[in-house]
mmCIF file of C-alpha atoms and ligand atoms in Angstrom:
data_model
loop_
_atom_site.group_PDB
_atom_site.id
_atom_site.type_symbol
_atom_site.label_atom_id
_atom_site.label_comp_id
_atom_site.label_asym_id
_atom_site.label_seq_id
_atom_site.Cartn_x
_atom_site.Cartn_y
_atom_site.Cartn_z
ATOM 1 C CA MET A 22 -18.024 96.845 11.387
ATOM 2 C CA ALA A 23 -21.640 96.849 10.693
ATOM 3 C CA ALA A 24 -23.817 97.697 13.591
ATOM 4 C CA PRO A 25 -25.794 95.403 15.841
ATOM 5 C CA GLY A 26 -28.954 96.768 14.439
ATOM 6 C CA GLU A 27 -31.624 98.852 17.051
ATOM 7 C CA ASN A 28 -34.098 95.794 17.645
ATOM 8 C CA LEU A 29 -31.836 93.616 18.799
ATOM 9 C CA ARG A 30 -33.648 93.118 23.243
ATOM 10 C CA ILE A 31 -32.438 91.218 25.142
ATOM 11 C CA ASN A 32 -35.157 88.695 27.413
ATOM 12 C CA GLY A 33 -36.315 91.542 30.576
ATOM 13 C CA ASP A 34 -38.446 89.662 31.827
ATOM 14 C CA ARG A 35 -35.409 86.319 31.805
ATOM 15 C CA LEU A 36 -32.641 88.367 33.750
ATOM 16 C CA TRP A 37 -35.289 89.774 36.203
ATOM 17 C CA ASN A 38 -35.898 85.685 36.853
ATOM 18 C CA SER A 39 -32.955 85.274 37.490
ATOM 19 C CA LEU A 40 -31.454 88.321 39.382
ATOM 20 C CA MET A 41 -34.934 86.911 42.252
ATOM 21 C CA ASP A 42 -33.777 84.031 41.267
ATOM 22 C CA MET A 43 -29.533 84.407 42.456
ATOM 23 C CA ALA A 44 -31.062 87.102 45.408
ATOM 24 C CA LYS A 45 -33.047 83.877 47.225
ATOM 25 C CA ILE A 46 -29.316 82.834 48.253
ATOM 26 C CA GLY A 47 -27.417 84.133 51.094
ATOM 27 C CA PRO A 48 -31.131 86.280 51.902
ATOM 28 C CA GLY A 49 -30.504 89.318 54.514
ATOM 29 C CA VAL A 50 -33.387 90.230 56.906
ATOM 30 C CA ALA A 51 -34.397 92.630 55.339
ATOM 31 C CA GLY A 52 -35.849 91.549 51.646
ATOM 32 C CA GLY A 53 -31.817 91.687 50.694
ATOM 33 C CA ASN A 54 -28.440 90.208 51.247
ATOM 34 C CA ASN A 55 -26.065 88.586 53.454
ATOM 35 C CA ARG A 56 -23.548 87.037 50.775
ATOM 36 C CA GLN A 57 -20.251 87.892 51.509
ATOM 37 C CA THR A 58 -17.387 86.227 50.587
ATOM 38 C CA LEU A 59 -16.434 83.002 50.237
ATOM 39 C CA THR A 60 -19.209 81.995 52.523
ATOM 40 C CA ASP A 61 -21.197 78.431 51.588
ATOM 41 C CA ALA A 62 -24.187 81.669 50.795
ATOM 42 C CA ASP A 63 -21.563 82.308 48.151
ATOM 43 C CA ALA A 64 -20.194 79.833 47.124
ATOM 44 C CA GLU A 65 -24.096 78.003 46.700
ATOM 45 C CA ALA A 66 -24.141 81.362 43.940
ATOM 46 C CA ARG A 67 -21.204 80.365 42.351
ATOM 47 C CA ALA A 68 -22.549 76.523 42.385
ATOM 48 C CA LEU A 69 -25.914 78.278 40.646
ATOM 49 C CA PHE A 70 -24.133 80.957 38.307
ATOM 50 C CA ARG A 71 -21.908 77.649 36.788
ATOM 51 C CA SER A 72 -25.287 75.628 35.809
ATOM 52 C CA TRP A 73 -26.855 78.802 34.270
ATOM 53 C CA CYS A 74 -23.815 79.166 31.731
ATOM 54 C CA GLU A 75 -23.195 75.348 31.152
ATOM 55 C CA GLU A 76 -27.461 75.843 30.465
ATOM 56 C CA ALA A 77 -26.450 78.364 27.899
ATOM 57 C CA GLY A 78 -23.069 76.448 26.484
ATOM 58 C CA CYS A 79 -20.376 78.179 28.309
ATOM 59 C CA THR A 80 -17.516 76.191 29.243
ATOM 60 C CA MET A 81 -16.796 77.370 32.710
ATOM 61 C CA GLY A 82 -12.800 79.051 33.921
ATOM 62 C CA LEU A 83 -10.969 79.096 37.306
ATOM 63 C CA ASP A 84 -8.584 80.862 38.408
ATOM 64 C CA ALA A 85 -7.033 80.985 42.012
ATOM 65 C CA MET A 86 -7.867 84.170 43.287
ATOM 66 C CA GLY A 87 -12.119 81.636 42.348
ATOM 67 C CA ASN A 88 -12.505 84.406 39.252
ATOM 68 C CA MET A 89 -15.520 82.738 37.601
ATOM 69 C CA PHE A 90 -14.514 82.586 33.299
ATOM 70 C CA ALA A 91 -17.623 81.412 31.218
ATOM 71 C CA ALA A 92 -16.216 81.800 27.892
ATOM 72 C CA ARG A 93 -19.199 81.542 24.517
ATOM 73 C CA ALA A 94 -16.928 81.021 21.562
ATOM 74 C CA GLY A 95 -16.352 82.856 18.626
ATOM 75 C CA THR A 96 -15.548 82.214 14.858
ATOM 76 C CA ASP A 97 -11.663 82.536 15.211
ATOM 77 C CA PRO A 98 -10.296 81.104 17.963
ATOM 78 C CA GLN A 99 -6.935 83.376 18.052
ATOM 79 C CA ALA A 100 -8.933 87.249 18.316
ATOM 80 C CA LEU A 101 -8.306 87.870 22.722
ATOM 81 C CA PRO A 102 -12.464 88.080 24.027
ATOM 82 C CA VAL A 103 -14.184 90.591 25.354
ATOM 83 C CA TYR A 104 -14.793 90.228 28.694
ATOM 84 C CA VAL A 105 -18.319 91.321 31.008
ATOM 85 C CA GLY A 106 -18.873 90.564 34.366
ATOM 86 C CA SER A 107 -18.924 91.682 37.558
ATOM 87 C CA HIS A 108 -18.981 90.521 41.117
ATOM 88 C CA LEU A 109 -21.374 88.267 43.166
ATOM 89 C CA ASP A 110 -21.170 88.408 46.340
ATOM 90 C CA THR A 111 -22.574 91.310 48.807
ATOM 91 C CA GLN A 112 -22.141 93.225 51.702
ATOM 92 C CA PRO A 113 -24.036 91.739 55.209
ATOM 93 C CA THR A 114 -27.154 94.609 54.271
ATOM 94 C CA GLY A 115 -26.541 94.132 50.521
ATOM 95 C CA GLY A 116 -28.884 94.292 48.145
ATOM 96 C CA LYS A 117 -30.310 92.157 45.627
ATOM 97 C CA TYR A 118 -28.870 94.196 42.405
ATOM 98 C CA ASP A 119 -24.647 95.664 43.192
ATOM 99 C CA GLY A 120 -22.286 93.445 41.201
ATOM 100 C CA VAL A 121 -25.628 90.448 40.138
ATOM 101 C CA LEU A 122 -26.897 93.329 38.182
ATOM 102 C CA GLY A 123 -23.436 92.891 35.688
ATOM 103 C CA VAL A 124 -23.048 89.011 36.189
ATOM 104 C CA LEU A 125 -26.295 88.214 35.638
ATOM 105 C CA GLY A 126 -26.517 91.220 33.109
ATOM 106 C CA GLY A 127 -23.382 89.488 31.467
ATOM 107 C CA LEU A 128 -24.818 85.894 30.851
ATOM 108 C CA GLU A 129 -28.528 87.693 29.366
ATOM 109 C CA ILE A 130 -26.772 88.845 27.034
ATOM 110 C CA LEU A 131 -25.493 85.091 26.622
ATOM 111 C CA ARG A 132 -28.868 83.176 25.996
ATOM 112 C CA THR A 133 -29.760 85.941 24.229
ATOM 113 C CA MET A 134 -26.577 85.879 21.472
ATOM 114 C CA ASN A 135 -27.745 82.247 22.104
ATOM 115 C CA ASP A 136 -31.218 82.431 20.629
ATOM 116 C CA LEU A 137 -30.772 84.479 18.343
ATOM 117 C CA GLY A 138 -27.807 82.027 16.523
ATOM 118 C CA ILE A 139 -25.199 85.844 16.965
ATOM 119 C CA LYS A 140 -21.461 84.449 16.096
ATOM 120 C CA THR A 141 -18.926 87.255 16.792
ATOM 121 C CA ARG A 142 -15.738 86.997 15.815
ATOM 122 C CA HIS A 143 -13.707 87.569 19.433
ATOM 123 C CA PRO A 144 -14.957 85.800 22.015
ATOM 124 C CA VAL A 145 -17.340 86.614 24.632
ATOM 125 C CA VAL A 146 -16.672 85.762 28.919
ATOM 126 C CA VAL A 147 -18.714 86.172 31.250
ATOM 127 C CA THR A 148 -17.015 86.814 34.907
ATOM 128 C CA ASN A 149 -17.724 86.179 38.147
ATOM 129 C CA TRP A 150 -14.787 88.510 39.882
ATOM 130 C CA THR A 151 -14.647 87.655 43.981
ATOM 131 C CA ASN A 152 -14.321 89.110 46.835
ATOM 132 C CA GLU A 153 -15.732 92.758 45.189
ATOM 133 C CA GLU A 154 -17.300 93.980 47.853
ATOM 134 C CA GLY A 155 -13.819 94.204 51.253
ATOM 135 C CA THR A 156 -16.301 93.574 53.912
ATOM 136 C CA ARG A 157 -14.769 90.578 54.762
ATOM 137 C CA PHE A 158 -10.912 90.645 53.732
ATOM 138 C CA ALA A 159 -10.019 94.440 52.322
ATOM 139 C CA PRO A 160 -9.404 95.826 50.098
ATOM 140 C CA ALA A 161 -12.207 95.668 47.992
ATOM 141 C CA MET A 162 -11.590 94.610 44.559
ATOM 142 C CA LEU A 163 -8.657 92.128 46.127
ATOM 143 C CA ALA A 164 -9.654 88.756 43.266
ATOM 144 C CA SER A 165 -9.468 91.052 40.361
ATOM 145 C CA GLY A 166 -6.850 93.899 41.911
ATOM 146 C CA VAL A 167 -4.096 90.599 42.574
ATOM 147 C CA PHE A 168 -5.997 89.687 37.875
ATOM 148 C CA ALA A 169 -4.437 92.816 36.985
ATOM 149 C CA GLY A 170 -1.183 92.551 38.721
ATOM 150 C CA VAL A 171 -1.896 95.731 41.725
ATOM 151 C CA HIS A 172 -1.764 93.261 44.878
ATOM 152 C CA ASP A 173 0.782 90.731 44.842
ATOM 153 C CA GLN A 174 -1.327 87.156 45.169
ATOM 154 C CA SER A 175 0.479 85.134 48.594
ATOM 155 C CA TRP A 176 -0.236 88.236 49.713
ATOM 156 C CA ALA A 177 -4.459 88.535 49.055
ATOM 157 C CA GLU A 178 -4.701 85.392 49.919
ATOM 158 C CA ALA A 179 -3.114 85.850 53.788
ATOM 159 C CA ARG A 180 -6.661 89.013 53.921
ATOM 160 C CA GLU A 181 -8.294 87.953 57.849
ATOM 161 C CA ASP A 182 -11.450 88.433 58.333
ATOM 162 C CA ALA A 183 -13.104 89.088 62.101
ATOM 163 C CA THR A 184 -12.715 85.589 62.930
ATOM 164 C CA GLY A 185 -8.428 85.505 61.843
ATOM 165 C CA LYS A 186 -10.032 83.257 58.827
ATOM 166 C CA THR A 187 -7.663 84.161 56.029
ATOM 167 C CA PHE A 188 -8.908 84.340 51.970
ATOM 168 C CA GLY A 189 -6.784 81.701 50.691
ATOM 169 C CA ALA A 190 -8.146 79.448 54.053
ATOM 170 C CA GLU A 191 -11.768 80.099 52.924
ATOM 171 C CA LEU A 192 -11.432 80.413 49.054
ATOM 172 C CA ASP A 193 -9.939 76.210 49.159
ATOM 173 C CA ARG A 194 -12.831 75.234 52.958
ATOM 174 C CA ILE A 195 -15.559 75.947 49.814
ATOM 175 C CA GLY A 196 -13.590 74.254 47.230
ATOM 176 C CA TRP A 197 -13.308 77.341 44.204
ATOM 177 C CA ARG A 198 -9.255 77.282 44.119
ATOM 178 C CA GLY A 199 -9.127 76.634 40.261
ATOM 179 C CA ASP A 200 -6.238 75.680 39.194
ATOM 180 C CA GLU A 201 -5.372 78.978 36.480
ATOM 181 C CA PRO A 202 -2.475 81.590 37.375
ATOM 182 C CA VAL A 203 -3.925 84.867 37.955
ATOM 183 C CA GLY A 204 -3.837 86.993 35.158
ATOM 184 C CA ALA A 205 -2.411 85.144 32.415
ATOM 185 C CA ARG A 206 -5.404 85.669 30.441
ATOM 186 C CA LYS A 207 -6.154 88.896 28.456
ATOM 187 C CA MET A 208 -8.757 90.920 26.933
ATOM 188 C CA HIS A 209 -9.805 92.178 23.745
ATOM 189 C CA ALA A 210 -12.244 94.424 25.728
ATOM 190 C CA PHE A 211 -13.342 94.547 29.407
ATOM 191 C CA PHE A 212 -17.725 96.237 29.888
ATOM 192 C CA GLU A 213 -18.682 95.937 33.390
ATOM 193 C CA LEU A 214 -22.953 96.678 34.244
ATOM 194 C CA HIS A 215 -23.619 97.841 37.181
ATOM 195 C CA ILE A 216 -26.280 100.031 38.912
ATOM 196 C CA GLU A 217 -25.624 103.611 39.800
ATOM 197 C CA GLN A 218 -25.370 103.766 43.760
ATOM 198 C CA GLY A 219 -26.318 107.122 44.127
ATOM 199 C CA PRO A 220 -29.560 109.737 42.971
ATOM 200 C CA ILE A 221 -28.400 111.624 39.579
ATOM 201 C CA LEU A 222 -29.608 109.181 36.215
ATOM 202 C CA GLU A 223 -33.699 108.018 39.197
ATOM 203 C CA ALA A 224 -33.769 112.188 39.759
ATOM 204 C CA GLU A 225 -32.332 113.100 36.382
ATOM 205 C CA GLY A 226 -34.325 110.365 34.610
ATOM 206 C CA LYS A 227 -31.776 108.918 32.700
ATOM 207 C CA ASP A 228 -32.000 105.560 31.958
ATOM 208 C CA ILE A 229 -28.798 105.319 31.412
ATOM 209 C CA GLY A 230 -24.941 106.320 32.521
ATOM 210 C CA VAL A 231 -21.880 106.456 30.275
ATOM 211 C CA VAL A 232 -18.965 105.627 32.587
ATOM 212 C CA THR A 233 -16.266 107.881 31.739
ATOM 213 C CA HIS A 234 -14.732 107.858 35.040
ATOM 214 C CA GLY A 235 -14.084 106.648 38.480
ATOM 215 C CA GLN A 236 -13.832 108.069 41.867
ATOM 216 C CA GLY A 237 -10.497 107.338 43.431
ATOM 217 C CA LEU A 238 -10.410 105.491 46.794
ATOM 218 C CA SER A 239 -8.659 106.038 50.140
ATOM 219 C CA TRP A 240 -9.223 102.748 53.386
ATOM 220 C CA THR A 241 -6.973 104.822 55.907
ATOM 221 C CA GLN A 242 -7.481 102.940 59.246
ATOM 222 C CA VAL A 243 -7.476 103.562 62.079
ATOM 223 C CA THR A 244 -5.809 102.448 65.818
ATOM 224 C CA ILE A 245 -6.416 104.750 69.153
ATOM 225 C CA THR A 246 -5.477 104.131 72.816
ATOM 226 C CA GLY A 247 -6.172 105.268 75.781
ATOM 227 C CA LYS A 248 -6.919 103.262 78.852
ATOM 228 C CA GLU A 249 -9.622 100.488 80.139
ATOM 229 C CA ALA A 250 -11.767 101.985 83.755
ATOM 230 C CA HIS A 251 -14.499 101.903 85.211
ATOM 231 C CA THR A 252 -17.793 104.209 83.393
ATOM 232 C CA GLY A 253 -18.590 104.979 86.596
ATOM 233 C CA SER A 254 -15.965 105.280 90.024
ATOM 234 C CA THR A 255 -13.678 107.557 87.202
ATOM 235 C CA PRO A 256 -13.458 111.057 87.831
ATOM 236 C CA MET A 257 -14.223 112.432 83.845
ATOM 237 C CA PRO A 258 -10.794 114.404 84.342
ATOM 238 C CA MET A 259 -8.601 110.716 85.380
ATOM 239 C CA ARG A 260 -9.973 109.240 81.540
ATOM 240 C CA ARG A 261 -7.761 108.001 78.539
ATOM 241 C CA ASN A 262 -11.636 108.017 76.183
ATOM 242 C CA ALA A 263 -10.731 106.648 72.812
ATOM 243 C CA GLY A 264 -13.515 106.140 72.228
ATOM 244 C CA LEU A 265 -14.244 109.405 72.720
ATOM 245 C CA GLY A 266 -11.592 110.789 70.486
ATOM 246 C CA MET A 267 -12.765 108.828 67.633
ATOM 247 C CA ALA A 268 -15.700 110.814 67.975
ATOM 248 C CA ARG A 269 -14.270 113.749 67.846
ATOM 249 C CA VAL A 270 -11.489 112.923 64.760
ATOM 250 C CA LEU A 271 -14.997 110.994 62.574
ATOM 251 C CA GLU A 272 -15.895 115.136 63.742
ATOM 252 C CA ALA A 273 -13.327 115.643 62.235
ATOM 253 C CA VAL A 274 -13.177 113.551 59.134
ATOM 254 C CA GLU A 275 -16.363 115.226 57.800
ATOM 255 C CA THR A 276 -15.696 118.497 58.726
ATOM 256 C CA ILE A 277 -12.009 117.663 56.050
ATOM 257 C CA ALA A 278 -14.688 116.112 53.943
ATOM 258 C CA ARG A 279 -17.268 118.862 53.541
ATOM 259 C CA ALA A 280 -14.963 121.213 53.624
ATOM 260 C CA HIS A 281 -14.017 120.184 50.088
ATOM 261 C CA GLY A 282 -16.475 120.029 48.706
ATOM 262 C CA PRO A 283 -18.323 119.414 46.203
ATOM 263 C CA HIS A 284 -16.992 115.925 45.525
ATOM 264 C CA ALA A 285 -14.785 115.372 47.523
ATOM 265 C CA VAL A 286 -16.489 111.540 50.593
ATOM 266 C CA GLY A 287 -15.940 111.090 53.454
ATOM 267 C CA ALA A 288 -16.965 108.355 56.453
ATOM 268 C CA ALA A 289 -16.313 105.815 58.555
ATOM 269 C CA GLY A 290 -17.950 102.456 57.787
ATOM 270 C CA HIS A 291 -16.386 100.209 60.029
ATOM 271 C CA ILE A 292 -16.260 100.831 63.783
ATOM 272 C CA ASP A 293 -15.178 98.352 65.896
ATOM 273 C CA VAL A 294 -14.983 99.323 69.625
ATOM 274 C CA TYR A 295 -12.786 97.458 73.040
ATOM 275 C CA PRO A 296 -12.961 95.601 75.524
ATOM 276 C CA ASN A 297 -17.002 96.905 74.031
ATOM 277 C CA SER A 298 -18.639 96.780 77.348
ATOM 278 C CA ARG A 299 -22.100 98.455 78.282
ATOM 279 C CA ASN A 300 -19.544 100.484 81.713
ATOM 280 C CA VAL A 301 -15.740 100.129 80.087
ATOM 281 C CA ILE A 302 -14.531 103.509 79.434
ATOM 282 C CA PRO A 303 -13.408 102.197 75.059
ATOM 283 C CA GLY A 304 -9.249 101.751 76.273
ATOM 284 C CA LYS A 305 -9.196 100.796 72.102
ATOM 285 C CA VAL A 306 -10.538 101.648 68.900
ATOM 286 C CA VAL A 307 -10.253 101.139 65.308
ATOM 287 C CA PHE A 308 -11.563 102.295 62.977
ATOM 288 C CA THR A 309 -11.798 102.260 58.557
ATOM 289 C CA VAL A 310 -11.558 106.118 57.251
ATOM 290 C CA ASP A 311 -13.059 105.957 53.417
ATOM 291 C CA PHE A 312 -11.682 109.294 51.192
ATOM 292 C CA ARG A 313 -13.130 109.655 47.610
ATOM 293 C CA SER A 314 -12.848 112.176 45.486
ATOM 294 C CA PRO A 315 -12.402 112.081 41.224
ATOM 295 C CA ASP A 316 -9.333 114.197 42.505
ATOM 296 C CA LEU A 317 -6.252 112.019 43.791
ATOM 297 C CA ALA A 318 -4.270 115.270 44.973
ATOM 298 C CA VAL A 319 -7.625 116.348 46.957
ATOM 299 C CA ILE A 320 -8.525 112.626 48.043
ATOM 300 C CA GLN A 321 -4.831 112.178 49.195
ATOM 301 C CA ASP A 322 -4.780 116.936 50.986
ATOM 302 C CA MET A 323 -7.549 114.446 53.339
ATOM 303 C CA GLU A 324 -5.564 112.154 54.193
ATOM 304 C CA THR A 325 -3.228 114.505 55.330
ATOM 305 C CA GLN A 326 -5.483 116.838 57.378
ATOM 306 C CA MET A 327 -7.502 114.337 58.464
ATOM 307 C CA LYS A 328 -3.743 112.997 59.935
ATOM 308 C CA GLU A 329 -1.767 116.207 61.292
ATOM 309 C CA GLN A 330 -5.658 116.753 62.960
ATOM 310 C CA ALA A 331 -6.429 113.290 65.256
ATOM 311 C CA ARG A 332 -2.297 114.171 65.956
ATOM 312 C CA LYS A 333 -3.928 117.279 67.308
ATOM 313 C CA ILE A 334 -7.045 115.756 69.654
ATOM 314 C CA CYS A 335 -4.704 112.686 70.671
ATOM 315 C CA GLU A 336 -2.005 114.823 72.380
ATOM 316 C CA ASP A 337 -4.667 116.468 73.478
ATOM 317 C CA MET A 338 -7.056 113.896 75.452
ATOM 318 C CA GLN A 339 -3.238 111.823 76.032
ATOM 319 C CA LEU A 340 -4.585 109.378 73.745
ATOM 320 C CA GLU A 341 -1.725 106.743 71.209
ATOM 321 C CA VAL A 342 -2.475 106.645 68.023
ATOM 322 C CA SER A 343 -1.285 104.901 65.107
ATOM 323 C CA PHE A 344 -2.131 104.704 61.015
ATOM 324 C CA GLU A 345 -2.303 102.363 58.218
ATOM 325 C CA LYS A 346 -3.009 102.555 55.108
ATOM 326 C CA VAL A 347 -6.032 99.469 54.245
ATOM 327 C CA GLY A 348 -7.410 99.745 50.518
ATOM 328 C CA GLY A 349 -7.741 102.778 47.607
ATOM 329 C CA PHE A 350 -6.490 102.758 44.282
ATOM 330 C CA ASP A 351 -6.104 106.763 42.039
ATOM 331 C CA PRO A 352 -8.932 108.074 39.931
ATOM 332 C CA VAL A 353 -9.684 105.922 37.387
ATOM 333 C CA THR A 354 -9.895 107.642 32.845
ATOM 334 C CA PHE A 355 -11.934 104.637 30.990
ATOM 335 C CA ASP A 356 -11.111 103.525 27.473
ATOM 336 C CA PRO A 357 -12.280 105.964 25.262
ATOM 337 C CA GLY A 358 -13.311 103.880 22.452
ATOM 338 C CA CYS A 359 -15.631 101.470 24.441
ATOM 339 C CA VAL A 360 -17.030 104.478 26.766
ATOM 340 C CA ALA A 361 -17.788 106.012 22.847
ATOM 341 C CA ALA A 362 -19.188 101.859 21.856
ATOM 342 C CA VAL A 363 -21.437 102.450 25.616
ATOM 343 C CA ARG A 364 -22.717 105.846 24.017
ATOM 344 C CA ALA A 365 -23.902 104.645 20.589
ATOM 345 C CA ALA A 366 -25.574 101.445 22.526
ATOM 346 C CA ALA A 367 -27.838 104.014 24.347
ATOM 347 C CA GLU A 368 -28.601 106.316 21.843
ATOM 348 C CA ARG A 369 -28.955 103.211 18.853
ATOM 349 C CA LEU A 370 -31.201 101.521 21.208
ATOM 350 C CA GLY A 371 -32.563 105.394 22.046
ATOM 351 C CA TYR A 372 -32.072 104.816 26.565
ATOM 352 C CA SER A 373 -31.346 108.012 27.715
ATOM 353 C CA HIS A 374 -27.834 109.042 28.600
ATOM 354 C CA ARG A 375 -25.419 111.206 30.764
ATOM 355 C CA ASN A 376 -21.960 110.712 30.720
ATOM 356 C CA ILE A 377 -21.128 109.916 34.704
ATOM 357 C CA ILE A 378 -17.747 109.830 36.975
ATOM 358 C CA SER A 379 -18.431 106.476 39.471
ATOM 359 C CA GLY A 380 -18.753 106.981 42.916
ATOM 360 C CA ALA A 381 -18.287 103.402 43.959
ATOM 361 C CA GLY A 382 -15.140 101.783 43.396
ATOM 362 C CA HIS A 383 -15.809 98.710 40.357
ATOM 363 C CA ASP A 384 -13.721 95.243 39.289
ATOM 364 C CA ALA A 385 -13.229 97.466 36.585
ATOM 365 C CA CYS A 386 -11.550 100.225 38.332
ATOM 366 C CA TRP A 387 -9.157 97.396 38.273
ATOM 367 C CA ILE A 388 -8.536 95.834 34.403
ATOM 368 C CA ASN A 389 -9.267 99.068 33.616
ATOM 369 C CA GLN A 390 -5.224 98.963 33.973
ATOM 370 C CA VAL A 391 -4.686 96.056 31.873
ATOM 371 C CA ALA A 392 -7.268 95.486 29.498
ATOM 372 C CA PRO A 393 -9.619 98.816 27.069
ATOM 373 C CA THR A 394 -12.282 98.817 29.818
ATOM 374 C CA ALA A 395 -15.253 100.724 30.745
ATOM 375 C CA MET A 396 -18.476 100.404 32.403
ATOM 376 C CA ILE A 397 -22.824 100.444 32.203
ATOM 377 C CA MET A 398 -24.852 101.981 35.323
ATOM 378 C CA CYS A 399 -28.455 102.055 35.629
ATOM 379 C CA PRO A 400 -30.653 103.979 38.154
ATOM 380 C CA CYS A 401 -30.751 103.035 41.619
ATOM 381 C CA VAL A 402 -34.573 103.557 43.467
ATOM 382 C CA ASP A 403 -33.051 107.028 46.130
ATOM 383 C CA GLY A 404 -29.319 106.186 45.943
ATOM 384 C CA LEU A 405 -29.978 103.768 48.464
ATOM 385 C CA SER A 406 -27.514 101.069 47.707
ATOM 386 C CA HIS A 407 -24.938 99.081 50.198
ATOM 387 C CA ASN A 408 -28.277 98.626 51.796
ATOM 388 C CA GLU A 409 -30.818 95.985 52.012
ATOM 389 C CA ALA A 410 -33.715 98.128 50.023
ATOM 390 C CA GLU A 411 -31.797 98.358 47.132
ATOM 391 C CA GLU A 412 -34.092 98.609 44.423
ATOM 392 C CA ILE A 413 -33.923 98.749 40.694
ATOM 393 C CA THR A 414 -37.060 98.840 37.672
ATOM 394 C CA LYS A 415 -37.020 96.366 35.685
ATOM 395 C CA GLU A 416 -37.286 97.939 32.782
ATOM 396 C CA TRP A 417 -33.969 100.180 34.127
ATOM 397 C CA ALA A 418 -32.245 96.760 34.230
ATOM 398 C CA ALA A 419 -33.212 95.513 31.149
ATOM 399 C CA ALA A 420 -31.859 98.854 29.290
ATOM 400 C CA GLY A 421 -28.982 98.491 31.088
ATOM 401 C CA ALA A 422 -27.959 94.954 29.977
ATOM 402 C CA ASP A 423 -30.375 95.861 26.590
ATOM 403 C CA VAL A 424 -26.506 99.161 26.264
ATOM 404 C CA LEU A 425 -23.985 95.899 27.279
ATOM 405 C CA MET A 426 -25.213 93.657 25.033
ATOM 406 C CA HIS A 427 -24.809 96.421 21.817
ATOM 407 C CA ALA A 428 -21.919 97.878 22.915
ATOM 408 C CA VAL A 429 -19.985 94.080 23.431
ATOM 409 C CA ILE A 430 -20.757 92.978 19.681
ATOM 410 C CA GLU A 431 -20.070 95.977 18.158
ATOM 411 C CA THR A 432 -16.345 95.399 20.163
ATOM 412 C CA ALA A 433 -16.867 91.615 19.315
ATOM 413 C CA GLU A 434 -17.401 91.689 16.325
ATOM 414 C CA VAL A 435 -20.759 90.321 14.971
ATOM 415 C CA ILE A 436 -20.910 87.517 12.084
ATOM 416 C CA THR A 437 -24.368 87.066 11.758
HETATM 417 O O1 HGY B 12 -16.572 100.287 47.958
HETATM 418 C C1 HGY B 12 -16.679 100.171 46.782
HETATM 419 O O2 HGY B 12 -17.569 100.983 46.372
HETATM 420 C C2 HGY B 12 -17.333 99.233 46.333
HETATM 421 O O3 HGY B 12 -18.176 99.211 46.160
HETATM 422 N N1 HGY B 12 -17.147 98.133 47.035
HETATM 423 MN MN1 MN B 13 -20.563 96.770 43.183
HETATM 424 MN MN1 MN B 14 -20.834 96.817 46.951
#
């Protein structure tokens, strides 16, 4: 199949303007976004995305987990579509590009194909996956996980946020539950464009990350129970301070992750302290330990060591401790054929590139289980993400979307 011409490029200004328009929905307090899944802001973003897709002549599909599918017809309606996409939901202190670049970059390649009258044999579909971030409803990549058959749909719909609202009820409340069965769609291939969310590409001056693998993830929710007591009148030896127990466990998490360096990482981003009153010794803490590594055995070893050390810390402090696995996935190897299409596209377009392992989890990590999948990464400033100061350049966004378009058009078999 003839490869697209190296002068075939997307409209970088139009992509950038769409990113900036989407960023106006669910603004944060410091220039980024707080557009958490299934909130009114998420609903508003979905409506804007749908209107843009309809302007581009797409037909919009919607499944029972709220996953959106904007389809551009191919010349062969029997051919399985090539899917692209990512997520429009953000962290509470999220950036303007995490996820959004992959969704709107996908829309941009359809817009460009329309402009140039490009036809492909396979249809091309742009996807918005519901609840990639897993902040409001754990775990991350929830709806793409149901689509890939990793999570049971009723289990996923019952996931609760901190206020006790369920995923299913909130999806119905914002009116974005479709009637398509989740996972019924079959894919020829899936490509996800995403910012790196780390420092490597910018530090090396590379335009494109050819993502060969994704590191694995483990989320263990830890509950430590002590005894509430007065912070002023309770003698130190009498205290059963759950907060102090957590602090010692988190110190152990840091030590364990560093001991498995240079690729392993560990931290706790979610921490709830009860009763969280200034003059009450914490009687209970609940926190989630996030361990990651490209090597599954390392993840398992870090989990085991953390639990052993947490039990010893809590025994010495007369505290109780319990563990619950609340998320995780094994390290991912993306499809060599799709990865090769990404690399060939970068080379054809003259973009500097390097192989890279994704540090963050993505919907592509689950979709890789049901379709040939690959990812394309662009740099981000200082490698910063999951922070409202997240930034990329217009050029980086355009380069990533150019590579996405070439990989997709080649895989979808360009006709004209
Ligand atoms: O947790 C992750 O890696 C992703 O950003 N949800
Ligand atoms: Mn993301
Ligand atoms: Mn994210």
